Short mmCIF file of C-alpha atoms and ligand atoms in Angstrom, two decimals:
data_model
loop_
_atom_site.label_atom_id
_atom_site.label_comp_id
_atom_site.label_asym_id
_atom_site.label_seq_id
_atom_site.Cartn_x
_atom_site.Cartn_y
_atom_site.Cartn_z
CA UNK A 495 5.51 21.13 13.44
CA UNK A 496 7.43 23.94 14.23
CA UNK A 497 4.82 27.19 14.83
CA UNK A 498 4.37 29.67 12.17
CA UNK A 499 1.28 32.04 11.11
CA UNK A 500 -0.58 32.28 8.40
CA UNK A 501 -0.95 35.38 5.12
CA UNK A 502 -3.13 35.40 2.85
CA UNK A 503 -2.25 38.73 0.32
CA UNK A 504 -4.85 39.64 -1.67
CA UNK A 505 -2.86 40.77 -4.29
CA UNK A 506 1.11 41.02 -5.56
CA UNK A 507 2.41 44.37 -3.90
CA UNK A 508 1.14 42.84 -0.46
CA UNK A 509 2.66 39.74 -1.16
CA UNK A 510 6.00 41.02 -1.79
CA UNK A 511 5.37 43.29 1.09
CA UNK A 512 5.16 40.79 3.77
CA UNK A 513 8.41 38.45 1.76
CA UNK A 514 10.33 41.21 2.08
CA UNK A 515 9.41 42.19 5.27
CA UNK A 516 10.36 38.59 6.65
CA UNK A 517 12.77 36.83 4.94
CA UNK A 518 12.53 33.62 6.95
CA UNK A 519 8.77 33.76 4.85
CA UNK A 520 8.15 30.69 2.64
CA UNK A 521 5.45 30.39 -0.31
CA UNK A 522 2.25 28.09 -0.30
CA UNK A 523 1.03 27.10 -4.01
CA UNK A 524 -0.96 23.27 -3.45
CA UNK A 525 2.29 23.11 -0.66
CA UNK A 526 2.58 19.38 -1.80
CA UNK A 527 6.26 19.87 -1.52
CA UNK A 528 5.93 22.60 1.20
CA UNK A 529 3.86 20.60 3.50
CA UNK A 530 6.26 17.49 3.64
CA UNK A 531 9.17 19.61 4.15
CA UNK A 532 7.43 21.28 7.16
CA UNK A 533 7.22 18.57 8.95
CA UNK A 534 9.76 16.81 8.10
CA UNK A 535 11.62 18.94 9.67
CA UNK A 536 13.43 19.97 6.80
CA UNK A 537 13.04 23.70 5.50
CA UNK A 538 11.34 26.27 9.11
CA UNK A 539 9.53 28.94 8.82
CA UNK A 540 7.93 31.48 10.23
CA UNK A 541 5.05 33.24 7.76
CA UNK A 542 3.55 30.34 5.40
CA UNK A 543 2.35 33.29 2.49
CA UNK A 544 -0.88 31.35 0.84
CA UNK A 545 0.24 33.11 -2.81
CA UNK A 546 -3.51 31.21 -3.95
CA UNK A 547 -5.32 34.90 -3.62
CA UNK A 548 -3.61 36.77 -5.54
CA UNK A 549 -5.07 37.28 -8.84
CA UNK A 550 -2.16 36.60 -10.59
CA UNK A 551 -0.73 33.88 -9.77
CA UNK A 552 -4.17 32.12 -9.92
CA UNK A 553 -5.16 32.64 -13.36
CA UNK A 554 -5.38 30.52 -17.32
CA UNK A 555 -4.87 32.71 -19.86
CA UNK A 556 -4.15 32.06 -24.21
CA UNK A 557 -4.02 33.82 -26.32
CA UNK A 558 -3.62 32.54 -29.86
CA UNK A 559 -1.34 35.25 -31.46
CA UNK A 560 0.85 35.51 -28.05
CA UNK A 561 0.25 32.89 -26.26
CA UNK A 562 0.04 31.17 -23.22
CA UNK A 563 0.23 32.89 -19.05
CA UNK A 564 0.25 30.11 -16.55
CA UNK A 565 -0.34 31.91 -12.85
CA UNK A 566 2.45 29.94 -10.97
CA UNK A 567 -0.27 28.23 -8.67
CA UNK A 568 -2.63 27.02 -10.89
CA UNK A 569 -3.22 23.31 -9.32
CA UNK A 570 -2.87 20.61 -12.31
CA UNK A 571 -6.34 19.89 -12.51
CA UNK A 572 -7.49 22.73 -13.74
CA UNK A 573 -4.83 22.83 -16.57
CA UNK A 574 -5.90 19.31 -17.42
CA UNK A 575 -9.62 20.45 -17.99
CA UNK A 576 -8.77 23.67 -19.36
CA UNK A 577 -9.85 23.84 -22.83
CA UNK A 578 -7.16 25.99 -24.95
CA UNK A 579 -4.36 24.14 -22.42
CA UNK A 580 -5.60 20.45 -24.12
CA UNK A 581 -5.91 22.07 -27.63
CA UNK A 582 -2.56 24.24 -27.69
CA UNK A 583 -0.13 21.80 -25.65
CA UNK A 584 -1.43 19.14 -24.78
CA UNK A 585 2.03 18.18 -22.92
CA UNK A 586 1.60 20.15 -21.06
CA UNK A 587 -2.58 18.46 -20.33
CA UNK A 588 -0.78 14.89 -20.07
CA UNK A 589 2.44 16.86 -17.05
CA UNK A 590 -0.14 17.82 -14.95
CA UNK A 591 -1.72 14.51 -15.18
CA UNK A 592 1.14 12.94 -14.17
CA UNK A 593 2.01 14.11 -11.55
CA UNK A 594 1.61 12.68 -7.60
CA UNK A 595 -2.56 11.12 -8.44
CA UNK A 596 -5.81 13.09 -8.41
CA UNK A 597 -5.62 14.35 -4.67
CA UNK A 598 -2.27 15.65 -5.81
CA UNK A 599 -3.49 17.01 -9.12
CA UNK A 600 -6.41 19.17 -6.98
CA UNK A 601 -3.38 21.74 -5.38
CA UNK A 602 -0.32 20.37 -6.12
CA UNK A 603 1.10 23.77 -8.89
CA UNK A 604 3.69 24.05 -12.27
CA UNK A 605 5.03 26.93 -9.96
CA UNK A 606 5.16 25.00 -7.18
CA UNK A 607 7.32 21.63 -9.14
CA UNK A 608 9.99 24.85 -10.22
CA UNK A 609 10.25 26.69 -7.77
CA UNK A 610 10.46 23.34 -5.31
CA UNK A 611 13.31 22.90 -7.30
CA UNK A 612 13.97 19.10 -7.14
CA UNK A 613 15.64 17.42 -9.86
CA UNK A 614 12.70 14.99 -10.49
CA UNK A 615 10.69 17.74 -10.99
CA UNK A 616 8.35 16.58 -14.60
CA UNK A 617 6.49 20.08 -15.14
CA UNK A 618 10.38 21.73 -15.85
CA UNK A 619 11.05 19.19 -18.60
CA UNK A 620 9.19 20.23 -20.61
CA UNK A 621 8.64 24.06 -19.97
CA UNK A 622 12.23 24.17 -21.42
CA UNK A 623 11.48 22.60 -24.53
CA UNK A 624 8.01 24.38 -24.93
CA UNK A 625 10.66 27.98 -24.80
CA UNK A 626 8.94 28.41 -21.43
CA UNK A 627 9.96 31.59 -19.16
CA UNK A 628 9.43 33.01 -15.92
CA UNK A 629 8.29 35.84 -14.74
CA UNK A 630 9.28 36.99 -11.34
CA UNK A 631 8.03 40.06 -9.35
CA UNK A 632 9.88 41.87 -6.23
CA UNK A 633 10.97 44.98 -4.60
CA UNK A 634 12.77 45.56 -7.28
CA UNK A 635 10.10 46.01 -9.61
CA UNK A 636 9.15 42.23 -12.16
CA UNK A 637 12.39 40.58 -14.62
CA UNK A 638 11.85 37.46 -16.70
CA UNK A 639 14.23 35.25 -16.70
CA UNK A 640 13.84 31.25 -18.97
CA UNK A 641 12.51 27.87 -17.18
CA UNK A 642 16.66 26.37 -17.82
CA UNK A 643 17.82 29.43 -15.92
CA UNK A 644 15.59 29.45 -13.44
CA UNK A 645 16.81 25.90 -11.40
CA UNK A 646 20.04 26.69 -10.19
CA UNK A 647 21.12 23.79 -7.60
CA UNK A 648 18.79 21.20 -5.56
CA UNK A 649 16.37 23.41 -4.05
CA UNK A 650 17.79 26.17 -4.73
CA UNK A 651 16.66 29.11 -7.72
CA UNK A 652 16.98 32.84 -8.99
CA UNK A 653 14.80 34.00 -7.25
CA UNK A 654 16.32 36.34 -4.20
CA UNK A 655 14.81 37.78 -0.99
CA UNK A 656 11.88 38.90 -1.76
CA UNK A 657 10.50 37.41 -4.76
CA UNK A 658 8.00 35.17 -6.13
CA UNK A 659 7.17 33.14 -8.97
CA UNK A 660 3.85 35.52 -10.96
CA UNK A 661 3.02 32.78 -13.78
CA UNK A 662 5.32 30.85 -16.17
CA UNK A 663 4.25 32.10 -19.96
CA UNK A 664 4.95 29.58 -23.19
CA UNK A 665 4.32 31.18 -26.71
CA UNK A 666 1.75 30.02 -29.39
CA UNK A 667 3.16 26.45 -30.49
CA UNK A 668 4.62 26.85 -34.22
CA UNK A 669 3.26 24.74 -37.09
CA UNK A 670 3.60 21.94 -37.70
CA UNK A 671 5.13 21.22 -33.80
CA UNK A 672 4.31 18.78 -31.27
CA UNK A 673 6.07 17.96 -28.05
CA UNK A 674 6.20 15.53 -25.74
CA UNK A 675 7.49 14.60 -21.67
CA UNK A 676 8.22 10.53 -20.73
CA UNK A 677 9.42 8.92 -17.49
CA UNK A 678 10.62 6.51 -16.33
CA UNK A 679 9.10 5.09 -13.32
CA UNK A 680 8.75 1.29 -12.23
CA UNK A 681 4.93 2.24 -10.88
CA UNK A 682 2.85 3.06 -13.15
CA UNK A 683 1.50 6.20 -11.08
CA UNK A 684 1.96 7.84 -8.03
CA UNK A 685 6.27 8.06 -8.42
CA UNK A 686 9.37 9.97 -8.65
CA UNK A 687 11.30 9.73 -12.19
CA UNK A 688 14.16 7.41 -12.12
CA UNK A 689 14.39 9.63 -15.44
CA UNK A 690 12.69 11.23 -17.72
CA UNK A 691 12.74 13.37 -21.12
CA UNK A 692 10.64 15.96 -22.92
CA UNK A 693 11.34 17.47 -26.00
CA UNK A 694 9.37 20.01 -29.37
CA UNK A 695 10.21 19.07 -32.91
CA UNK A 696 8.93 21.68 -35.20
CA UNK A 697 9.76 20.32 -38.75
CA UNK A 698 9.98 21.93 -42.10
CA UNK A 699 9.64 19.47 -45.35
CA UNK A 700 10.52 16.59 -44.13
CA UNK A 701 13.62 17.97 -42.12
CA UNK A 702 14.01 18.78 -38.02
CA UNK A 703 13.46 22.95 -38.22
CA UNK A 704 14.50 23.04 -34.48
CA UNK A 705 14.18 21.09 -31.87
CA UNK A 706 15.16 21.11 -27.85
CA UNK A 707 15.74 18.55 -25.55
CA UNK A 708 15.65 18.70 -21.22
CA UNK A 709 16.11 16.25 -19.11
CA UNK A 710 14.60 15.01 -15.47
CA UNK A 711 16.85 13.75 -11.80
CA UNK A 712 19.75 13.06 -14.58
CA UNK A 713 21.63 16.05 -12.88
CA UNK A 714 21.52 18.25 -10.05
CA UNK A 715 19.39 20.48 -11.60
CA UNK A 716 16.84 20.17 -14.49
CA UNK A 717 19.06 20.19 -17.33
CA UNK A 718 18.52 21.51 -20.76
CA UNK A 719 20.25 20.29 -23.81
CA UNK A 720 20.25 22.41 -26.02
CA UNK A 721 23.34 20.43 -28.47
CA UNK A 722 20.94 17.49 -29.00
CA UNK A 723 18.13 20.44 -30.43
CA UNK A 724 21.27 21.65 -32.77
CA UNK A 725 22.56 18.60 -34.06
CA UNK A 726 18.76 17.65 -35.37
CA UNK A 727 18.32 21.19 -35.98
CA UNK A 728 18.47 21.40 -40.16
CA UNK A 729 18.36 16.68 -40.61
CA UNK A 730 15.63 14.64 -41.74
CA UNK A 731 13.85 13.63 -40.03
CA UNK A 732 14.60 9.29 -39.24
CA UNK A 733 15.72 7.33 -37.00
CA UNK A 734 19.53 8.24 -37.38
CA UNK A 735 18.93 12.40 -36.71
CA UNK A 736 16.80 10.41 -33.73
CA UNK A 737 19.52 7.59 -32.15
CA UNK A 738 22.56 10.85 -33.34
CA UNK A 739 20.16 13.11 -30.74
CA UNK A 740 19.66 10.39 -28.40
CA UNK A 741 23.18 8.99 -27.49
CA UNK A 742 23.72 13.25 -26.82
CA UNK A 743 21.27 12.68 -24.75
CA UNK A 744 22.91 10.39 -23.07
CA UNK A 745 26.55 11.69 -22.88
CA UNK A 746 25.14 15.23 -21.46
CA UNK A 747 23.52 13.41 -18.84
CA UNK A 748 25.83 13.62 -14.72
CA UNK A 749 23.12 10.73 -12.48
CA UNK A 750 23.95 9.37 -9.41
CA UNK A 751 23.27 6.25 -8.10
CA UNK A 752 20.36 5.92 -5.44
CA UNK A 753 18.13 3.66 -4.13
CA UNK A 754 15.94 4.69 -7.70
CA UNK A 755 18.58 3.70 -10.35
CA UNK A 756 22.03 3.49 -10.83
CA UNK A 757 24.20 6.20 -12.62
CA UNK A 758 24.30 4.18 -15.87
CA UNK A 759 21.07 2.68 -15.85
CA UNK A 760 19.94 6.62 -15.95
CA UNK A 761 22.29 7.15 -19.49
CA UNK A 762 20.97 4.38 -20.70
CA UNK A 763 17.62 5.62 -19.84
CA UNK A 764 17.78 8.87 -21.47
CA UNK A 765 18.60 7.73 -24.69
CA UNK A 766 15.92 5.35 -24.57
CA UNK A 767 13.05 8.03 -23.62
CA UNK A 768 14.53 10.28 -25.16
CA UNK A 769 14.30 9.36 -27.94
CA UNK A 770 10.85 7.95 -27.45
CA UNK A 771 9.68 11.29 -26.70
CA UNK A 772 10.80 12.89 -30.13
CA UNK A 773 9.10 10.15 -31.95
CA UNK A 774 6.19 11.01 -29.88
CA UNK A 775 6.51 14.82 -30.45
CA UNK A 776 7.80 13.75 -34.22
CA UNK A 777 4.12 12.22 -34.70
CA UNK A 778 2.18 15.05 -32.98
CA UNK A 779 3.68 17.26 -35.32
CA UNK A 780 1.82 15.80 -38.07
CA UNK A 781 -1.06 15.16 -36.66
CA UNK A 782 -1.05 11.95 -36.14
CA UNK A 783 -2.13 12.10 -32.12
CA UNK B 65 3.06 35.82 21.02
CA UNK B 66 1.25 32.99 19.36
CA UNK B 67 -2.10 33.51 17.62
CA UNK B 68 -4.65 31.46 16.69
CA UNK B 69 -7.00 31.69 13.56
CA UNK B 70 -10.49 31.20 13.47
CA UNK B 71 -12.11 29.46 10.08
CA UNK B 72 -15.07 30.34 9.05
CA UNK B 73 -16.91 27.46 6.72
CA UNK B 74 -19.13 24.88 5.56
CA UNK B 75 -19.21 21.07 6.34
CA UNK B 76 -20.45 18.67 4.55
CA UNK B 77 -23.10 20.90 4.18
CA UNK B 78 -23.18 22.71 7.75
CA UNK B 79 -21.41 25.56 8.95
CA UNK B 80 -18.67 25.75 11.38
CA UNK B 81 -16.55 27.92 12.69
CA UNK B 82 -13.27 26.20 14.78
CA UNK B 83 -10.22 28.23 16.43
CA UNK B 84 -6.99 26.36 15.02
CA UNK B 85 -3.13 26.82 14.95
CA UNK B 86 -1.92 27.87 11.46
CA UNK B 87 0.55 24.93 11.56
CA UNK B 88 -2.76 22.23 11.99
CA UNK B 89 -3.71 20.79 9.21
CA UNK B 90 -6.91 20.49 7.86
CA UNK B 91 -6.68 16.54 8.87
CA UNK B 92 -6.24 17.70 12.66
CA UNK B 93 -8.82 20.29 12.59
CA UNK B 94 -11.93 17.56 11.35
CA UNK B 95 -9.83 14.58 13.90
CA UNK B 96 -9.52 16.39 16.80
CA UNK B 97 -10.88 20.44 17.30
CA UNK B 98 -14.41 19.12 14.90
CA UNK B 99 -14.62 15.75 16.05
CA UNK B 100 -15.27 13.92 12.63
CA UNK B 101 -12.68 11.37 13.33
CA UNK B 102 -14.07 9.58 10.53
CA UNK B 103 -11.69 10.72 8.00
CA UNK B 104 -8.63 8.63 8.53
CA UNK B 105 -4.71 9.67 8.83
CA UNK B 106 -2.24 6.79 7.37
CA UNK B 107 1.20 8.66 6.30
CA UNK B 108 0.35 12.27 6.87
CA UNK B 109 2.69 12.78 4.32
CA UNK B 110 0.43 12.77 0.84
CA UNK B 111 1.00 8.93 -0.18
CA UNK B 112 -2.24 7.73 0.96
CA UNK B 113 -5.07 9.33 0.74
CA UNK B 114 -6.85 8.57 3.86
CA UNK B 115 -7.57 11.32 4.79
CA UNK B 116 -9.56 12.61 1.50
CA UNK B 117 -11.90 14.75 1.39
CA UNK B 118 -13.52 17.29 -0.63
CA UNK B 119 -12.56 21.34 -1.04
CA UNK B 120 -14.95 23.37 -3.24
CA UNK B 121 -15.22 21.00 -6.46
CA UNK B 122 -11.35 19.19 -5.69
CA UNK B 123 -10.61 15.97 -4.69
CA UNK B 124 -7.49 16.40 -1.48
CA UNK B 125 -5.57 14.54 1.29
CA UNK B 126 -6.19 16.73 3.82
CA UNK B 127 -3.41 16.07 5.18
CA UNK B 128 -1.46 18.13 3.03
CA UNK B 129 -4.24 21.30 3.90
CA UNK B 130 -4.04 23.18 6.05
CA UNK B 131 -6.77 24.47 8.59
CA UNK B 132 -7.42 28.61 7.47
CA UNK B 133 -7.04 27.27 4.12
CA UNK B 134 -10.24 25.89 4.52
CA UNK B 135 -12.01 29.77 5.23
CA UNK B 136 -14.39 30.50 2.95
CA UNK B 137 -15.08 26.48 1.58
CA UNK B 138 -17.16 23.78 1.30
CA UNK B 139 -16.23 20.82 2.45
CA UNK B 140 -17.20 16.73 2.49
CA UNK B 141 -16.20 14.25 4.47
CA UNK B 142 -16.81 10.65 4.73
CA UNK B 143 -19.90 11.77 7.33
CA UNK B 144 -21.44 13.37 4.41
CA UNK B 145 -22.07 11.02 2.25
CA UNK B 146 -24.63 8.87 3.34
CA UNK B 147 -27.73 10.14 2.14
CA UNK B 148 -29.97 10.56 6.92
CA UNK B 149 -30.03 6.98 7.60
CA UNK B 150 -29.43 6.27 4.34
CA UNK B 151 -26.53 4.09 3.22
CA UNK B 152 -24.47 5.37 -0.13
CA UNK B 153 -24.75 3.29 -3.22
CA UNK B 154 -20.74 3.65 -2.70
CA UNK B 155 -21.51 2.34 0.60
CA UNK B 156 -23.47 -0.48 0.17
CA UNK B 157 -21.64 -1.91 -2.83
CA UNK B 158 -18.32 -2.01 -0.83
CA UNK B 159 -20.40 -3.58 2.60
CA UNK B 160 -21.71 -6.41 -0.43
CA UNK B 161 -18.43 -7.11 -2.55
CA UNK B 162 -16.21 -7.14 1.33
CA UNK B 163 -14.68 -3.86 0.20
CA UNK B 164 -12.22 -3.54 3.08
CA UNK B 165 -10.80 -5.85 6.00
CA UNK B 166 -9.80 -3.06 8.65
CA UNK B 167 -10.80 -0.17 7.18
CA UNK B 168 -7.82 2.80 7.71
CA UNK B 169 -8.65 3.42 4.71
CA UNK B 170 -12.33 2.92 3.30
CA UNK B 171 -13.63 6.38 3.99
CA UNK B 172 -10.91 8.16 1.88
CA UNK B 173 -11.21 5.57 -1.26
CA UNK B 174 -15.11 6.26 -0.73
CA UNK B 175 -15.06 10.46 -0.87
CA UNK B 176 -12.69 10.15 -3.47
CA UNK B 177 -14.64 7.57 -5.69
CA UNK B 178 -17.74 9.74 -5.26
CA UNK B 179 -16.40 12.62 -6.67
CA UNK B 180 -15.52 10.78 -9.69
CA UNK B 181 -18.55 9.01 -9.61
CA UNK B 182 -20.25 12.36 -9.61
CA UNK B 183 -18.08 13.74 -13.22
CA UNK B 184 -17.91 9.92 -14.20
CA UNK B 185 -21.07 8.43 -14.20
CA UNK B 186 -19.50 5.49 -16.53
CA UNK B 187 -15.95 4.93 -15.76
CA UNK B 188 -13.88 1.94 -16.59
CA UNK B 189 -12.11 0.16 -14.90
CA UNK B 190 -8.92 1.67 -16.07
CA UNK B 191 -10.32 5.04 -15.34
CA UNK B 192 -11.66 4.30 -12.04
CA UNK B 193 -8.10 2.18 -11.41
CA UNK B 194 -6.48 5.67 -12.46
CA UNK B 195 -8.09 7.84 -11.05
CA UNK B 196 -7.57 5.67 -7.03
CA UNK B 197 -3.95 5.58 -7.57
CA UNK B 198 -3.12 8.16 -5.06
CA UNK B 199 -5.17 6.03 -2.42
CA UNK B 200 -3.38 2.66 -0.79
CA UNK B 201 -4.94 0.23 0.70
CA UNK B 202 -2.75 -2.94 2.53
CA UNK B 203 -6.14 -5.33 3.17
CA UNK B 204 -7.17 -6.46 -0.32
CA UNK B 205 -5.71 -6.06 -2.50
CA UNK B 206 -7.89 -3.41 -4.66
CA UNK B 207 -9.67 -6.02 -6.90
CA UNK B 208 -12.63 -5.90 -4.35
CA UNK B 209 -11.98 -1.88 -4.13
CA UNK B 210 -13.18 -1.82 -8.34
CA UNK B 211 -15.41 -4.32 -7.86
CA UNK B 212 -17.72 -2.27 -5.16
CA UNK B 213 -17.03 1.20 -7.14
CA UNK B 214 -18.30 -0.19 -10.36
CA UNK B 215 -21.41 -2.00 -8.93
CA UNK B 216 -22.24 1.46 -7.16
CA UNK B 217 -22.03 2.61 -10.82
CA UNK B 218 -24.13 0.63 -11.84
CA UNK B 219 -26.73 1.30 -10.54
CA UNK B 220 -27.00 4.63 -9.93
CA UNK B 221 -26.93 4.75 -14.00
CA UNK B 222 -30.06 2.40 -12.97
CA UNK B 223 -31.70 4.30 -10.27
CA UNK B 224 -31.04 7.66 -12.88
CA UNK B 225 -32.39 6.06 -16.01
C1 LIG C 316 2.51 11.44 -3.62
C2 LIG C 316 2.87 13.25 -3.83
C3 LIG C 316 4.29 12.70 -5.33
C4 LIG C 316 4.11 12.67 -5.84
N1 LIG C 316 4.16 13.19 -6.86
C5 LIG C 316 5.15 13.93 -7.86
C6 LIG C 316 5.23 13.64 -9.33
O1 LIG C 316 4.48 13.00 -9.76
N2 LIG C 316 6.13 14.19 -10.28
C7 LIG C 316 6.57 15.79 -10.14
O2 LIG C 316 7.04 16.47 -10.48
N3 LIG C 316 6.55 16.09 -8.28
C8 LIG C 316 5.39 15.30 -7.28
N4 LIG C 316 5.45 14.82 -5.97
C9 LIG C 316 5.49 16.65 -5.02
C10 LIG C 316 4.94 18.29 -5.16
O3 LIG C 316 3.53 17.87 -5.84
C11 LIG C 316 5.00 18.99 -7.02
O4 LIG C 316 6.70 19.10 -7.05
C12 LIG C 316 4.08 19.90 -6.69
O5 LIG C 316 4.03 20.50 -8.54
C13 LIG C 316 4.62 20.60 -6.10
O6 LIG C 316 3.57 21.74 -6.13
P1 LIG C 316 3.25 22.82 -5.15
O7 LIG C 316 1.42 23.70 -5.55
O8 LIG C 316 1.84 21.39 -4.50
O9 LIG C 316 4.12 23.49 -4.06
P2 LIG C 316 3.94 23.93 -3.06
O10 LIG C 316 4.46 22.70 -1.85
O11 LIG C 316 2.83 25.24 -2.47
O12 LIG C 316 6.09 24.49 -3.10
C14 LIG C 316 6.58 24.02 -3.00
C15 LIG C 316 7.79 25.29 -3.25
O13 LIG C 316 7.33 26.32 -3.87
C16 LIG C 316 7.89 27.89 -3.58
N5 LIG C 316 6.62 27.93 -4.34
C17 LIG C 316 5.57 28.21 -4.78
N6 LIG C 316 4.98 28.66 -5.55
C18 LIG C 316 5.73 29.46 -5.20
C19 LIG C 316 6.11 30.92 -6.50
N7 LIG C 316 5.25 31.79 -6.86
N8 LIG C 316 7.17 31.64 -5.61
C20 LIG C 316 7.99 31.04 -5.12
N9 LIG C 316 8.76 30.46 -4.43
C21 LIG C 316 7.06 29.33 -4.49
C22 LIG C 316 6.89 27.07 -2.08
O14 LIG C 316 7.49 28.35 -0.65
C23 LIG C 316 7.95 25.07 -1.80
O15 LIG C 316 9.19 25.55 -1.33
C24 LIG C 316 4.82 14.48 -4.84
C25 LIG C 316 3.85 14.97 -3.73
C26 LIG C 316 3.96 13.86 -3.55
C27 LIG C 316 2.70 14.04 -1.96
S1 LIG C 317 -2.98 10.63 5.79
FE1 LIG C 317 -2.83 12.27 3.71
S2 LIG C 317 -2.40 10.98 2.03
FE2 LIG C 317 -2.68 9.48 3.85
S1 LIG C 318 -8.87 -2.42 3.98
FE1 LIG C 318 -7.22 -2.00 5.23
S2 LIG C 318 -5.77 -1.11 3.84
FE2 LIG C 318 -7.60 -0.89 3.02
#
């Protein structure tokens, strides 16, 4: 690894100051992407700014009326051990326990998963399905943006020089709602998704009141499939509605062929995973899981 | 001018200070600066778990931690697992079950397994396999390792009963 300096700012304003003064600086959360990439020479930096001592980035808070605020650098193991998360957002706890293995979960954050902007990032489809928003701080103050608008290309995000992701916000779960993320990997653990689907459904009188579907690993960025949710809204909760939404997901995917799978295979997986994730989310919304 | 950083930590219960380059991993600091060579390097990219250590209350791969991040932390390495000259039950059961061949993965498995047993004294086979999914072994085929962890858990519970 090339030489870099290290700073551990204790406040948001100090961090923004450092990032603004050093355009080549990189933020360090759990380092499970960043340190691998620096070592492999895929990224370079002259200053690593440790995000974990900034209070706003390291806190989880939940309020039944306002929802969840998840600091960008909170590691996965703290997320799935958090009683509010397991109670109100079980699908988020599941995703946090799916990224890597025990050791990776001791370090890896959801903020890092999003900012790394890999198409395969496992948490991102679920964050999109759960109406997640990003709070961003920078030299010109702070702004909010929907998670589905955050990644712009592989490895690229909307963050401007001097900006960082402070936290992710999820609204409180609606009554009779359920969410689920499912991915396909060739092993049981520790692999990169060939494809993945994150969904949320809200049910009302035997119909979908609303639904959201997003996919991983099948486009240059995590992909929000708005039309799938729109097709479900108002439809009866049955096999035909779910199959129609799964077909929309399949058609929306723009996968590539690589060593993990062919484009055709990935499209097929999108339909299967969307259907299964919707079925699981419906069960959860009915209080059956 | 590149400046090194002085890091103060506690390693295996003892205060330790070292001077490192910010780019050096905790793994390099342990092995090359402190002579704690029990922690092994396998892949150097987070996949194999050979470099596993405990950092405060969490299990981490020390190749993906910067030495400077250890400032103020409590680190436990394989050298801190035995109680004096008495082996930890996990170390004994790894020997008794022949849960190693070349041994390069063993320190990582033992440190990770200890963290599991500290929080879950009676894990199922599935729980052990899932917990240890971030540790790779090219020699044993895993079954003996899982058996060793199970046996250590049973022995530790008998002692505590
Ligand atoms: C063995 C192994 C297994 C893995 N398994 C999975 C898996 O199953 N699923 C999966 O999705 N990923 C996996 N990953 C990838 C990685 O662990 C995840 O993407 C993780 O969530 C990254 O989080 P981090 O905190 O380690 O990020 P870091 O590596 O610290 O940061 C990632 C990137 O985001 C930037 N960044 C971090 N925080 C901020 C912020 N607040 N604002 C702006 N930029 C920021 C960093 O500068 C860097 O470019 C795996 C990695 C390894 C090594
Ligand atoms: S050497 Fe650290 S995980 Fe392999
Ligand atoms: S004993 Fe050789 S890798 Fe595990």
